[in-house]
Short mmCIF file of C-alpha atoms and ligand atoms in Angstrom, two decimals:
data_model
loop_
_atom_site.label_atom_id
_atom_site.label_comp_id
_atom_site.label_asym_id
_atom_site.label_seq_id
_atom_site.Cartn_x
_atom_site.Cartn_y
_atom_site.Cartn_z
CA MET A 1 0.08 0.02 0.06
CA HIS A 2 1.33 3.49 -0.59
CA TRP A 3 0.78 6.55 1.60
CA TRP A 4 -1.71 8.10 -0.56
CA GLN A 5 -4.09 5.19 -0.18
CA THR A 6 -3.69 4.56 3.54
CA GLY A 7 -3.61 8.38 4.44
CA ILE A 8 -5.72 11.28 4.67
CA ILE A 9 -5.21 14.39 2.83
CA TYR A 10 -6.00 17.76 4.19
CA GLN A 11 -6.61 20.78 1.82
CA ILE A 12 -5.27 24.21 2.88
CA TYR A 13 -6.49 27.12 1.25
CA PRO A 14 -3.36 29.15 1.95
CA ARG A 15 -4.80 32.83 1.79
CA SER A 16 -7.02 31.44 4.72
CA PHE A 17 -5.01 29.47 6.94
CA GLN A 18 -2.31 31.51 8.99
CA ASP A 19 -0.98 35.06 8.28
CA SER A 20 2.41 35.47 9.77
CA ASN A 21 3.16 38.84 8.54
CA ALA A 22 0.16 41.11 9.29
CA ASP A 23 -0.97 41.63 5.63
CA GLY A 24 -4.24 39.88 6.18
CA VAL A 25 -3.51 36.86 3.77
CA GLY A 26 -2.30 33.64 4.89
CA ASP A 27 1.32 32.44 3.88
CA LEU A 28 3.94 29.76 4.13
CA ASN A 29 5.43 30.78 7.35
CA GLY A 30 1.83 30.66 8.75
CA ILE A 31 1.42 27.25 7.45
CA ILE A 32 4.96 26.20 9.06
CA ARG A 33 3.74 27.85 12.40
CA ARG A 34 0.68 25.40 12.33
CA LEU A 35 2.23 22.13 11.35
CA ASP A 36 2.18 20.64 14.93
CA TYR A 37 -1.58 21.37 14.65
CA LEU A 38 -1.85 19.60 11.33
CA LYS A 39 0.11 16.61 12.77
CA SER A 40 -2.22 16.61 15.71
CA LEU A 41 -5.07 15.78 13.35
CA ASN A 42 -3.71 12.81 12.45
CA ILE A 43 -3.66 13.54 8.80
CA ASP A 44 -1.03 12.37 6.43
CA ALA A 45 -0.68 14.94 3.66
CA VAL A 46 -1.51 18.48 3.04
CA TRP A 47 -2.76 19.84 -0.40
CA ILE A 48 -1.89 23.61 -0.52
CA SER A 49 -3.87 25.34 -3.20
CA PRO A 50 -1.80 27.59 -5.66
CA ILE A 51 0.98 29.69 -4.13
CA PHE A 52 2.73 30.60 -7.17
CA PRO A 53 3.14 34.26 -8.68
CA SER A 54 -0.08 35.35 -10.03
CA PRO A 55 -1.88 38.63 -10.51
CA MET A 56 -4.43 36.73 -8.42
CA HIS A 57 -7.79 37.32 -10.67
CA ASP A 58 -8.50 33.96 -9.59
CA PHE A 59 -6.65 33.74 -6.39
CA GLY A 60 -3.75 31.87 -7.87
CA TYR A 61 -5.30 29.59 -10.33
CA ASP A 62 -4.12 32.05 -12.73
CA VAL A 63 -0.34 31.43 -12.60
CA ALA A 64 2.17 33.76 -13.98
CA ASP A 65 5.37 31.57 -13.19
CA TYR A 66 5.20 27.90 -12.26
CA CYS A 67 8.49 27.79 -10.81
CA ASP A 68 8.17 30.36 -8.13
CA ILE A 69 6.43 31.32 -4.88
CA HIS A 70 4.17 34.58 -4.87
CA PRO A 71 5.66 37.01 -2.52
CA LEU A 72 2.42 37.28 -0.70
CA PHE A 73 2.90 33.57 0.33
CA GLY A 74 6.89 33.89 0.86
CA THR A 75 9.89 32.63 -1.12
CA LEU A 76 11.35 29.65 -2.35
CA ALA A 77 13.68 29.36 0.74
CA ASP A 78 10.17 29.48 2.77
CA PHE A 79 8.71 26.75 0.78
CA ASP A 80 11.99 24.39 1.17
CA ARG A 81 11.72 25.02 4.73
CA LEU A 82 8.06 24.21 4.81
CA LEU A 83 8.68 20.99 3.11
CA ALA A 84 11.52 20.02 5.39
CA GLU A 85 9.49 20.82 8.56
CA ALA A 86 6.45 19.01 7.17
CA HIS A 87 8.57 15.86 6.11
CA ALA A 88 10.25 15.86 9.57
CA ARG A 89 6.69 15.51 11.02
CA GLY A 90 6.07 12.76 8.50
CA LEU A 91 3.64 14.98 6.63
CA LYS A 92 3.43 14.71 2.71
CA ILE A 93 3.29 18.15 0.82
CA ILE A 94 0.86 18.07 -2.44
CA LEU A 95 0.86 21.12 -4.55
CA ASP A 96 -1.84 22.35 -7.07
CA LEU A 97 -0.65 21.96 -10.55
CA VAL A 98 -2.79 24.31 -12.98
CA PRO A 99 -1.87 23.06 -16.50
CA ASN A 100 -5.02 23.81 -18.48
CA HIS A 101 -4.41 27.71 -18.64
CA THR A 102 -1.95 30.29 -17.30
CA SER A 103 -2.28 33.78 -16.18
CA TRP A 104 -2.55 36.30 -19.05
CA ASP A 105 0.79 37.78 -17.07
CA HIS A 106 2.66 34.60 -17.83
CA PRO A 107 5.63 35.34 -20.09
CA TRP A 108 4.21 32.80 -22.54
CA PHE A 109 1.09 34.58 -23.04
CA VAL A 110 2.75 38.10 -23.17
CA GLU A 111 4.72 36.52 -26.01
CA SER A 112 1.91 34.97 -27.65
CA ARG A 113 -0.32 37.95 -27.58
CA SER A 114 2.29 40.20 -28.73
CA SER A 115 2.13 39.30 -32.73
CA ARG A 116 0.67 36.79 -34.94
CA ASP A 117 4.16 35.52 -36.00
CA ASN A 118 5.70 35.17 -32.49
CA PRO A 119 7.11 31.73 -31.95
CA LYS A 120 4.86 31.09 -28.79
CA ARG A 121 1.57 32.33 -30.49
CA ASP A 122 0.14 28.81 -30.93
CA TYR A 123 1.11 28.08 -27.27
CA TYR A 124 -2.44 29.22 -26.71
CA LEU A 125 -5.87 28.79 -28.67
CA TRP A 126 -6.08 31.91 -31.08
CA ARG A 127 -9.04 32.02 -33.59
CA ASP A 128 -10.24 34.34 -36.29
CA PRO A 129 -13.34 36.31 -35.78
CA ALA A 130 -16.35 34.27 -37.71
CA PRO A 131 -16.90 35.38 -41.23
CA GLY A 132 -19.91 38.18 -41.23
CA ASP A 133 -20.86 41.57 -41.03
CA GLY A 134 -20.45 43.59 -37.54
CA PRO A 135 -17.43 44.50 -35.77
CA PRO A 136 -14.68 41.78 -35.22
CA GLU A 137 -15.21 41.46 -31.63
CA THR A 138 -18.83 40.44 -32.12
CA ARG A 139 -17.99 37.75 -34.40
CA LEU A 140 -17.29 34.89 -32.00
CA PRO A 141 -15.52 31.93 -33.53
CA ASN A 142 -17.99 29.30 -32.01
CA ASN A 143 -20.58 28.98 -29.17
CA TRP A 144 -18.10 27.76 -26.37
CA GLN A 145 -19.19 29.22 -22.93
CA THR A 146 -17.00 29.74 -19.77
CA HIS A 147 -17.69 27.98 -16.50
CA PHE A 148 -17.76 31.52 -14.88
CA GLY A 149 -20.25 32.56 -17.28
CA GLY A 150 -19.85 34.50 -20.67
CA ASP A 151 -18.47 33.62 -23.89
CA ALA A 152 -15.21 31.43 -23.85
CA TRP A 153 -13.41 33.98 -26.20
CA THR A 154 -11.95 37.36 -25.53
CA TYR A 155 -11.05 39.48 -28.57
CA ASP A 156 -7.53 40.91 -28.63
CA ALA A 157 -7.63 44.02 -30.75
CA HIS A 158 -3.92 44.15 -31.03
CA THR A 159 -3.72 40.92 -33.28
CA GLY A 160 -7.27 40.87 -34.42
CA GLN A 161 -7.99 37.48 -32.87
CA PHE A 162 -9.74 35.81 -30.02
CA TYR A 163 -8.19 33.60 -27.44
CA MET A 164 -10.00 30.80 -25.66
CA HIS A 165 -10.65 30.48 -21.88
CA GLN A 166 -12.98 28.52 -19.97
CA PHE A 167 -12.70 30.43 -16.83
CA HIS A 168 -11.87 34.10 -16.49
CA ARG A 169 -10.65 36.01 -19.27
CA SER A 170 -7.44 36.40 -17.23
CA GLN A 171 -6.99 32.61 -17.71
CA PRO A 172 -5.80 31.93 -21.41
CA GLU A 173 -5.93 28.24 -22.10
CA LEU A 174 -2.80 26.33 -23.28
CA ASN A 175 -2.83 24.55 -26.55
CA TYR A 176 -1.79 21.11 -25.72
CA ARG A 177 -1.51 20.25 -29.56
CA HIS A 178 1.45 22.60 -29.82
CA PRO A 179 4.57 20.09 -29.55
CA GLU A 180 6.43 22.35 -26.93
CA VAL A 181 3.68 22.77 -24.47
CA LEU A 182 3.35 19.51 -22.89
CA PRO A 183 7.06 19.19 -22.33
CA ALA A 184 7.31 22.48 -20.97
CA MET A 185 4.66 21.74 -18.37
CA LEU A 186 6.35 18.25 -17.38
CA ASP A 187 9.29 20.33 -16.80
CA ASN A 188 7.30 22.39 -14.32
CA MET A 189 6.29 19.27 -12.59
CA ARG A 190 10.20 18.09 -12.23
CA PHE A 191 11.02 21.36 -10.95
CA TRP A 192 8.73 20.77 -7.73
CA LEU A 193 9.51 17.05 -7.74
CA ASP A 194 13.06 17.64 -7.68
CA ARG A 195 12.64 19.65 -4.60
CA GLY A 196 10.94 16.95 -2.89
CA VAL A 197 7.29 17.62 -3.37
CA ASP A 198 5.21 14.53 -2.84
CA GLY A 199 2.59 15.02 -5.64
CA PHE A 200 -0.03 17.21 -7.46
CA ARG A 201 -3.45 17.94 -7.24
CA VAL A 202 -4.16 18.73 -11.07
CA ASP A 203 -6.77 21.61 -11.73
CA VAL A 204 -9.43 20.58 -14.40
CA ILE A 205 -7.36 17.86 -15.84
CA TRP A 206 -10.18 16.69 -17.88
CA LEU A 207 -10.40 19.81 -19.74
CA MET A 208 -6.77 20.29 -20.91
CA LEU A 209 -7.46 19.28 -24.64
CA LYS A 210 -10.15 21.02 -26.91
CA ASP A 211 -11.58 19.99 -30.23
CA GLU A 212 -8.96 20.51 -33.00
CA GLN A 213 -11.86 21.75 -35.41
CA PHE A 214 -13.18 24.14 -32.83
CA ARG A 215 -16.98 22.91 -33.63
CA ASP A 216 -19.92 24.40 -31.83
CA GLU A 217 -21.13 22.51 -28.90
CA PRO A 218 -24.44 20.86 -29.60
CA PRO A 219 -27.55 21.97 -27.35
CA ASN A 220 -28.02 19.96 -24.20
CA PRO A 221 -31.67 18.15 -24.38
CA HIS A 222 -31.65 18.10 -20.70
CA ALA A 223 -31.17 21.85 -19.80
CA ALA A 224 -33.77 23.52 -17.92
CA PRO A 225 -35.52 26.45 -19.79
CA ASP A 226 -33.93 28.94 -17.49
CA ALA A 227 -30.52 27.20 -17.68
CA ARG A 228 -27.52 29.61 -18.03
CA PRO A 229 -25.68 29.42 -21.55
CA PHE A 230 -23.21 27.41 -20.14
CA ASP A 231 -25.67 24.60 -19.20
CA ARG A 232 -27.45 24.79 -22.32
CA ILE A 233 -24.87 23.18 -24.43
CA GLU A 234 -23.04 19.84 -24.01
CA HIS A 235 -19.40 20.14 -23.49
CA ILE A 236 -18.27 17.47 -25.92
CA TYR A 237 -15.51 19.53 -27.54
CA THR A 238 -14.10 21.29 -24.52
CA ALA A 239 -14.24 18.31 -21.96
CA SER A 240 -12.85 14.95 -22.16
CA VAL A 241 -11.86 15.32 -25.86
CA GLU A 242 -10.00 12.42 -27.53
CA GLY A 243 -6.30 12.44 -26.72
CA ILE A 244 -6.68 13.54 -23.14
CA HIS A 245 -5.56 10.33 -21.68
CA ASP A 246 -2.55 10.38 -23.76
CA ILE A 247 -1.44 13.75 -22.01
CA ILE A 248 -2.17 12.38 -18.68
CA ARG A 249 -0.45 9.24 -19.33
CA GLN A 250 2.81 11.52 -19.97
CA MET A 251 2.06 13.46 -16.75
CA ARG A 252 1.89 10.22 -14.68
CA GLY A 253 5.10 9.05 -16.54
CA VAL A 254 7.01 12.02 -14.91
CA LEU A 255 5.51 11.01 -11.35
CA ASP A 256 6.72 7.59 -12.09
CA GLU A 257 10.19 8.74 -12.60
CA TYR A 258 10.42 9.51 -8.88
CA ASP A 259 9.58 7.55 -5.80
CA GLU A 260 6.10 7.41 -4.24
CA ARG A 261 4.87 10.57 -5.69
CA MET A 262 1.22 10.98 -6.70
CA MET A 263 -1.50 13.04 -8.67
CA VAL A 264 -5.09 13.56 -8.02
CA GLY A 265 -7.03 14.88 -10.80
CA GLU A 266 -9.69 17.57 -10.47
CA ILE A 267 -12.67 15.90 -12.48
CA TYR A 268 -16.21 16.57 -12.35
CA LEU A 269 -17.83 13.73 -14.27
CA PRO A 270 -20.62 11.03 -13.79
CA VAL A 271 -18.77 7.84 -12.25
CA GLU A 272 -18.58 5.77 -15.34
CA GLN A 273 -16.60 8.35 -17.11
CA LEU A 274 -14.82 9.48 -14.05
CA VAL A 275 -13.03 6.00 -13.72
CA THR A 276 -11.59 6.21 -17.10
CA TYR A 277 -9.08 8.44 -15.68
CA TYR A 278 -7.43 5.66 -13.79
CA GLY A 279 -6.28 4.46 -17.30
CA ASP A 280 -4.83 1.12 -16.87
CA GLY A 281 -2.95 2.43 -13.64
CA ASP A 282 -1.19 4.79 -15.65
CA GLU A 283 -3.15 7.95 -15.34
CA CYS A 284 -4.35 9.58 -12.38
CA HIS A 285 -3.41 7.62 -9.11
CA MET A 286 -6.95 9.10 -8.13
CA PRO A 287 -9.40 10.98 -9.94
CA PHE A 288 -11.20 13.08 -7.34
CA ASN A 289 -14.88 11.50 -6.37
CA PHE A 290 -16.94 14.52 -5.46
CA GLN A 291 -20.24 12.72 -4.96
CA LEU A 292 -20.33 13.25 -1.27
CA ILE A 293 -20.49 17.05 -2.31
CA GLN A 294 -23.09 16.73 -5.09
CA LEU A 295 -25.55 14.22 -3.91
CA PRO A 296 -28.33 14.86 -1.54
CA TRP A 297 -27.78 14.06 2.06
CA ASP A 298 -29.88 10.93 2.05
CA ALA A 299 -28.81 7.24 3.35
CA ARG A 300 -30.29 5.58 0.37
CA VAL A 301 -29.08 7.73 -2.34
CA ILE A 302 -25.40 7.67 -0.94
CA GLY A 303 -25.63 3.87 -0.20
CA ASP A 304 -26.75 3.44 -3.70
CA TYR A 305 -23.85 5.67 -5.09
CA ILE A 306 -21.17 3.73 -2.96
CA ARG A 307 -22.18 0.56 -4.44
CA ARG A 308 -22.21 2.05 -7.98
CA TYR A 309 -18.66 3.65 -7.43
CA GLU A 310 -17.28 0.42 -5.90
CA GLY A 311 -18.59 -1.50 -8.97
CA ALA A 312 -17.27 1.05 -11.60
CA LEU A 313 -13.76 1.15 -10.13
CA PRO A 314 -10.96 -0.57 -12.30
CA PRO A 315 -9.40 -3.68 -10.52
CA ASP A 316 -6.64 -1.36 -9.08
CA GLY A 317 -8.42 1.64 -8.82
CA TRP A 318 -8.00 3.07 -5.54
CA PRO A 319 -11.00 4.66 -4.36
CA ASN A 320 -11.22 8.36 -2.66
CA TRP A 321 -13.78 10.70 -1.12
CA VAL A 322 -14.25 14.48 -0.68
CA LEU A 323 -16.72 16.21 1.60
CA GLY A 324 -15.66 19.72 0.70
CA ASN A 325 -13.44 22.01 -1.14
CA HIS A 326 -12.69 25.80 -1.87
CA ASP A 327 -15.27 25.87 -4.70
CA GLN A 328 -18.16 24.24 -2.73
CA HIS A 329 -20.49 25.28 0.20
CA ARG A 330 -19.07 23.75 3.26
CA ILE A 331 -20.32 20.51 4.82
CA ALA A 332 -21.72 21.92 8.01
CA THR A 333 -23.78 24.41 6.08
CA ARG A 334 -25.16 21.94 3.76
CA VAL A 335 -26.21 19.48 6.14
CA GLY A 336 -26.23 21.09 9.52
CA GLN A 337 -23.73 20.62 12.67
CA ALA A 338 -24.98 17.27 13.77
CA GLN A 339 -24.99 15.65 10.35
CA ALA A 340 -21.57 17.22 9.61
CA ARG A 341 -20.46 15.01 12.52
CA VAL A 342 -21.89 11.97 10.79
CA ALA A 343 -20.25 13.16 7.44
CA GLN A 344 -16.81 13.21 9.11
CA MET A 345 -17.45 9.46 10.22
CA LEU A 346 -18.53 8.61 6.76
CA LEU A 347 -15.79 10.19 5.21
CA LEU A 348 -13.05 8.94 7.69
CA THR A 349 -14.47 5.22 7.51
CA LEU A 350 -15.23 4.71 3.88
CA ARG A 351 -12.88 2.53 1.73
CA GLY A 352 -10.52 4.91 0.07
CA THR A 353 -8.40 7.99 0.74
CA PRO A 354 -10.33 10.91 2.45
CA THR A 355 -9.83 14.44 1.48
CA SER A 356 -10.70 16.94 4.39
CA TYR A 357 -10.99 20.75 3.73
CA TYR A 358 -9.58 23.06 6.34
CA GLY A 359 -11.83 24.29 8.95
CA ASP A 360 -14.32 21.41 8.65
CA GLU A 361 -12.56 19.58 11.42
CA ILE A 362 -14.17 22.22 13.51
CA GLY A 363 -17.30 22.42 12.03
CA MET A 364 -16.87 26.09 10.06
CA GLU A 365 -19.80 27.12 8.34
CA ASP A 366 -20.12 29.14 5.16
CA VAL A 367 -19.83 32.95 5.84
CA PRO A 368 -22.29 35.12 4.21
CA ILE A 369 -20.56 37.88 2.28
CA PRO A 370 -22.52 40.67 0.85
CA PHE A 371 -22.08 41.43 -2.87
CA GLU A 372 -20.26 44.53 -2.13
CA GLN A 373 -17.46 42.54 -0.47
CA CYS A 374 -17.62 39.80 -2.90
CA MET A 375 -14.00 38.77 -4.11
CA ASP A 376 -14.51 35.61 -6.22
CA PRO A 377 -14.47 36.37 -10.01
CA ALA A 378 -16.95 33.65 -10.84
CA ALA A 379 -19.50 35.30 -8.80
CA LEU A 380 -18.68 38.83 -9.79
CA GLN A 381 -19.13 37.86 -13.20
CA GLN A 382 -22.58 36.29 -12.58
CA PRO A 383 -24.33 38.44 -10.06
CA GLU A 384 -27.60 36.76 -10.70
CA LEU A 385 -25.93 33.47 -9.43
CA PHE A 386 -23.92 35.01 -6.76
CA GLU A 387 -26.07 33.65 -3.51
CA LEU A 388 -25.74 30.24 -5.10
CA TRP A 389 -22.32 30.00 -6.62
CA GLY A 390 -20.28 32.48 -4.65
CA ARG A 391 -17.15 30.60 -3.46
CA ASP A 392 -16.00 33.35 -0.98
CA PRO A 393 -18.40 31.69 1.90
CA GLU A 394 -16.20 28.77 2.04
CA ARG A 395 -12.80 30.47 1.86
CA THR A 396 -12.82 32.50 4.95
CA PRO A 397 -10.03 32.85 7.58
CA MET A 398 -9.59 29.85 9.84
CA GLN A 399 -10.70 30.08 13.29
CA TRP A 400 -7.87 29.54 15.80
CA ASP A 401 -9.11 31.34 18.98
CA ASP A 402 -11.35 33.86 20.33
CA SER A 403 -8.85 36.79 19.91
CA PRO A 404 -9.66 39.63 17.61
CA ASN A 405 -9.36 38.21 14.04
CA ALA A 406 -9.33 34.69 15.59
CA GLY A 407 -5.68 34.20 15.60
CA PHE A 408 -5.65 34.19 11.78
CA THR A 409 -3.99 37.40 11.76
CA VAL A 410 -2.85 40.17 14.05
CA PRO A 411 -5.79 42.39 15.46
CA GLU A 412 -4.34 45.42 13.67
CA ALA A 413 -4.64 43.78 10.17
CA THR A 414 -7.88 43.28 7.97
CA PRO A 415 -8.47 39.71 6.81
CA TRP A 416 -8.81 39.42 3.09
CA LEU A 417 -12.20 38.09 3.74
CA PRO A 418 -14.39 38.73 6.79
CA LEU A 419 -14.30 36.17 9.75
CA ALA A 420 -17.24 34.14 10.72
CA ALA A 421 -19.66 35.71 13.16
CA ASP A 422 -19.39 32.73 15.59
CA TYR A 423 -15.51 32.46 15.49
CA ARG A 424 -15.38 33.46 19.28
CA THR A 425 -17.00 30.29 20.12
CA ARG A 426 -16.25 27.96 17.22
CA ASN A 427 -12.49 27.93 17.21
CA VAL A 428 -9.71 25.37 17.51
CA ALA A 429 -8.53 26.58 21.08
CA ALA A 430 -12.09 26.29 22.29
CA GLN A 431 -12.49 22.88 20.82
CA GLU A 432 -9.19 21.58 22.00
CA ASN A 433 -10.11 21.10 25.67
CA ASP A 434 -13.49 19.98 24.91
CA PRO A 435 -13.68 16.06 24.66
CA ALA A 436 -17.17 16.48 22.84
CA SER A 437 -16.03 18.75 20.09
CA MET A 438 -16.10 18.16 16.40
CA LEU A 439 -12.21 18.50 16.46
CA ASN A 440 -11.77 15.90 18.98
CA LEU A 441 -14.10 13.52 17.14
CA TYR A 442 -12.10 14.20 14.02
CA ARG A 443 -8.87 13.39 15.57
CA ALA A 444 -10.34 10.26 17.18
CA LEU A 445 -11.66 9.02 14.00
CA ALA A 446 -8.49 9.95 12.06
CA ALA A 447 -6.40 7.98 14.76
CA LEU A 448 -8.82 5.08 14.59
CA ARG A 449 -8.36 4.94 10.76
CA ARG A 450 -4.74 5.18 11.07
CA ALA A 451 -4.44 2.32 13.55
CA GLU A 452 -6.72 0.00 11.94
CA PRO A 453 -6.15 -1.90 8.65
CA ALA A 454 -9.82 -2.66 8.25
CA LEU A 455 -10.40 1.07 8.06
CA ASN A 456 -7.36 2.12 6.24
CA ARG A 457 -7.27 -0.65 3.47
CA GLY A 458 -9.88 -2.92 4.47
CA ASP A 459 -12.77 -4.33 2.34
CA TYR A 460 -16.20 -2.62 2.20
CA GLU A 461 -19.40 -4.47 2.49
CA GLU A 462 -22.84 -2.78 2.60
CA VAL A 463 -25.09 -3.81 5.41
CA ASP A 464 -29.00 -3.50 5.02
CA LEU A 465 -30.54 -2.61 8.28
CA GLY A 466 -33.96 -2.19 6.70
CA GLN A 467 -34.35 1.51 7.52
CA PRO A 468 -34.20 3.96 4.72
CA ASP A 469 -32.61 6.67 7.10
CA LEU A 470 -29.69 4.29 8.27
CA LEU A 471 -26.54 3.77 6.10
CA ALA A 472 -24.42 0.99 7.40
CA TYR A 473 -21.57 -0.94 6.15
CA ARG A 474 -18.77 -3.39 7.30
CA ARG A 475 -14.92 -2.90 7.11
CA THR A 476 -12.86 -5.87 7.34
CA TRP A 477 -9.24 -6.98 7.16
CA PRO A 478 -7.97 -10.62 7.61
CA GLY A 479 -6.57 -10.99 11.07
CA SER A 480 -7.59 -7.54 12.33
CA ASP A 481 -10.65 -6.34 14.08
CA GLY A 482 -13.38 -5.51 11.80
CA PHE A 483 -15.89 -2.58 12.33
CA LEU A 484 -19.57 -2.08 11.62
CA VAL A 485 -20.40 1.63 10.81
CA ILE A 486 -24.13 2.70 11.47
CA LEU A 487 -25.06 6.39 10.44
CA ASN A 488 -28.38 7.74 11.20
CA PHE A 489 -29.09 10.37 8.54
CA GLY A 490 -32.56 10.87 9.94
CA SER A 491 -34.02 12.46 13.04
CA VAL A 492 -35.62 9.27 14.61
CA GLU A 493 -33.94 7.15 17.19
CA HIS A 494 -33.64 3.53 16.03
CA ARG A 495 -33.53 0.13 18.34
CA LEU A 496 -31.90 -2.45 16.37
CA ASP A 497 -31.24 -6.29 16.82
CA LEU A 498 -27.65 -6.58 15.34
CA ARG A 499 -27.40 -10.17 16.27
CA ALA A 500 -27.58 -11.53 12.74
CA VAL A 501 -25.57 -8.72 11.45
CA LEU A 502 -22.79 -9.23 13.79
CA ASN A 503 -22.91 -12.99 14.01
CA GLU A 504 -22.69 -13.22 17.63
CA SER A 505 -19.18 -12.12 17.62
CA GLY A 506 -18.03 -9.89 20.51
CA GLY A 507 -17.28 -6.40 20.33
CA GLU A 508 -18.15 -2.69 21.57
CA VAL A 509 -18.89 0.66 20.33
CA ALA A 510 -15.56 2.13 19.39
CA LEU A 511 -16.83 5.68 18.67
CA SER A 512 -19.64 7.80 18.18
CA THR A 513 -20.54 11.00 17.00
CA ASN A 514 -22.73 11.59 20.05
CA PRO A 515 -20.69 12.81 22.90
CA GLU A 516 -23.45 12.06 25.40
CA ARG A 517 -24.16 8.16 24.22
CA ILE A 518 -25.80 7.01 27.21
CA HIS A 519 -26.67 3.64 25.66
CA GLY A 520 -24.78 0.62 25.93
CA ASP A 521 -23.58 -1.97 23.64
CA ASP A 522 -26.54 -4.53 23.80
CA ILE A 523 -26.59 -5.87 20.50
CA ASP A 524 -30.25 -7.14 20.51
CA ALA A 525 -31.45 -3.65 21.49
CA PHE A 526 -28.92 -1.29 19.92
CA HIS A 527 -29.88 2.35 20.03
CA VAL A 528 -28.75 4.80 17.38
CA ALA A 529 -29.81 8.22 18.49
CA PRO A 530 -31.29 10.60 15.93
CA LYS A 531 -28.41 12.19 13.72
CA GLU A 532 -25.81 9.77 15.46
CA GLY A 533 -23.04 7.76 13.87
CA VAL A 534 -21.60 4.80 15.48
CA VAL A 535 -18.28 2.83 14.89
CA TRP A 536 -18.80 -0.78 16.23
CA ARG A 537 -15.80 -2.77 16.68
CA SER A 538 -15.99 -6.56 16.28
CA ASN A 539 -13.18 -8.23 18.01
CA GLY A 540 -10.86 -10.29 15.79
CA ARG A 541 -13.20 -10.04 12.60
C1 NOJ B 601 -10.92 24.75 -10.51
C2 NOJ B 601 -10.31 25.47 -9.33
O1 NOJ B 601 -10.90 24.36 -8.05
C3 NOJ B 601 -11.06 26.77 -9.11
O2 NOJ B 601 -11.08 27.29 -7.87
C4 NOJ B 601 -10.76 27.44 -10.42
O3 NOJ B 601 -11.26 28.61 -10.24
C5 NOJ B 601 -10.85 26.73 -11.48
N1 NOJ B 601 -10.29 25.46 -11.54
C6 NOJ B 601 -9.91 27.37 -12.66
O4 NOJ B 601 -8.64 27.20 -12.45
#
């Protein structure tokens, strides 16, 4: 087994984790300061969202130099220190690679846009205006749309052509049909791997290749009448385009030049397509599985999905699960505090690598941000979808303690996004000493997972307890204790006869999400409280 299989990944949004230089934005020295905290969570790897030089139009997902550190976050020397200090504590570091697009400030794009005959012109996707009347800037090359709302083409008057982008206009997309582009990106990967980085989370990996003929995308027959233009077309020429798997195989080849490195691909696709990104064990080590974010919080729906996912995985495809990230509303806001505890139990007891989002371990919630204070380019571009789509609410500063600015930054500084109103009560310091806190539940679950082969590598078997609001499953590993996990997604108590399920084996409750659990371990009258999750240890099986 590899570290990225048995371990837990923890995502840090660096702007919001810990500020060390009083500018209101988190940085690398801040992360170093918090490494002992990270270690105390019993996690194994830290994925840091982009820290490279960038004009920050998309908060670092617009990279202007792949081989340096943004001064806002520190220096390469700070990064090397972070890596050394993390490794000294047994923590891996995963960087965010953004190969689909660069910033418009990247020297490649600066050259590319300088003239039509610049040698780097075709590093990007340039197209003439469509034939016809009207000003050239209105004659779009085709109907492609951006994920952030608006046309995927921006007109550049200087050279009289459009360039393509599926996100913000400051994120021009690279042309992976140009023979020099992929080798250059592979060298960027080697730069960090040579420094000792343990792997990459790869941004929108399934979008990296576009239709060679730039054909219009067809209408989406399933689109709602009021769907936004992006959702009214089917993305068959901008996503999962034929040839993408060859590119990913070459990226994987670079990782395989080194020992024990990994890549996890950001891919939003239905499960049957998602699993093709494992390749034959020669593409992504893991394509992110985002279904716990996308599905309704319903025991049956999630149980069905786990079965479907397990069934779709290729023979050596290692599963993974994600509860939240910097693009999605926080789990505690989506399902409430009690169910958020159940959700952590689910995440940390399923088969496959869990990825946790910073702050979820203390139950941080979305912070409402008024439109006037909105930072997120995706929301600014689609004001009508701001409430639904804005990504600032899940990106607010980490709540460390009850001091002014929550210990995220000094009291005199202004955090780049506002703090949660409840930070004085919901923070790490307050939860440290409370045995019933979400933080200590998280630590206990992560410790149990680490200690128990059944949980960190064992088999998964669903168990039907005959109640639609209960999700139950068994985790087993030969020669080790087995576990029965029972999660109550509902609001009524259940009294269960577990004798048949447990086959009379001995055991006891190892963990409950309910700190006041008063019920004992009677397997013929086993109580599961409303919104309670329980991990039962079966001795020796
Ligand atoms: C996915 C990232 O997670 C998101 O934050 C970003 O805006 C887009 N890719 C574009 O890089």
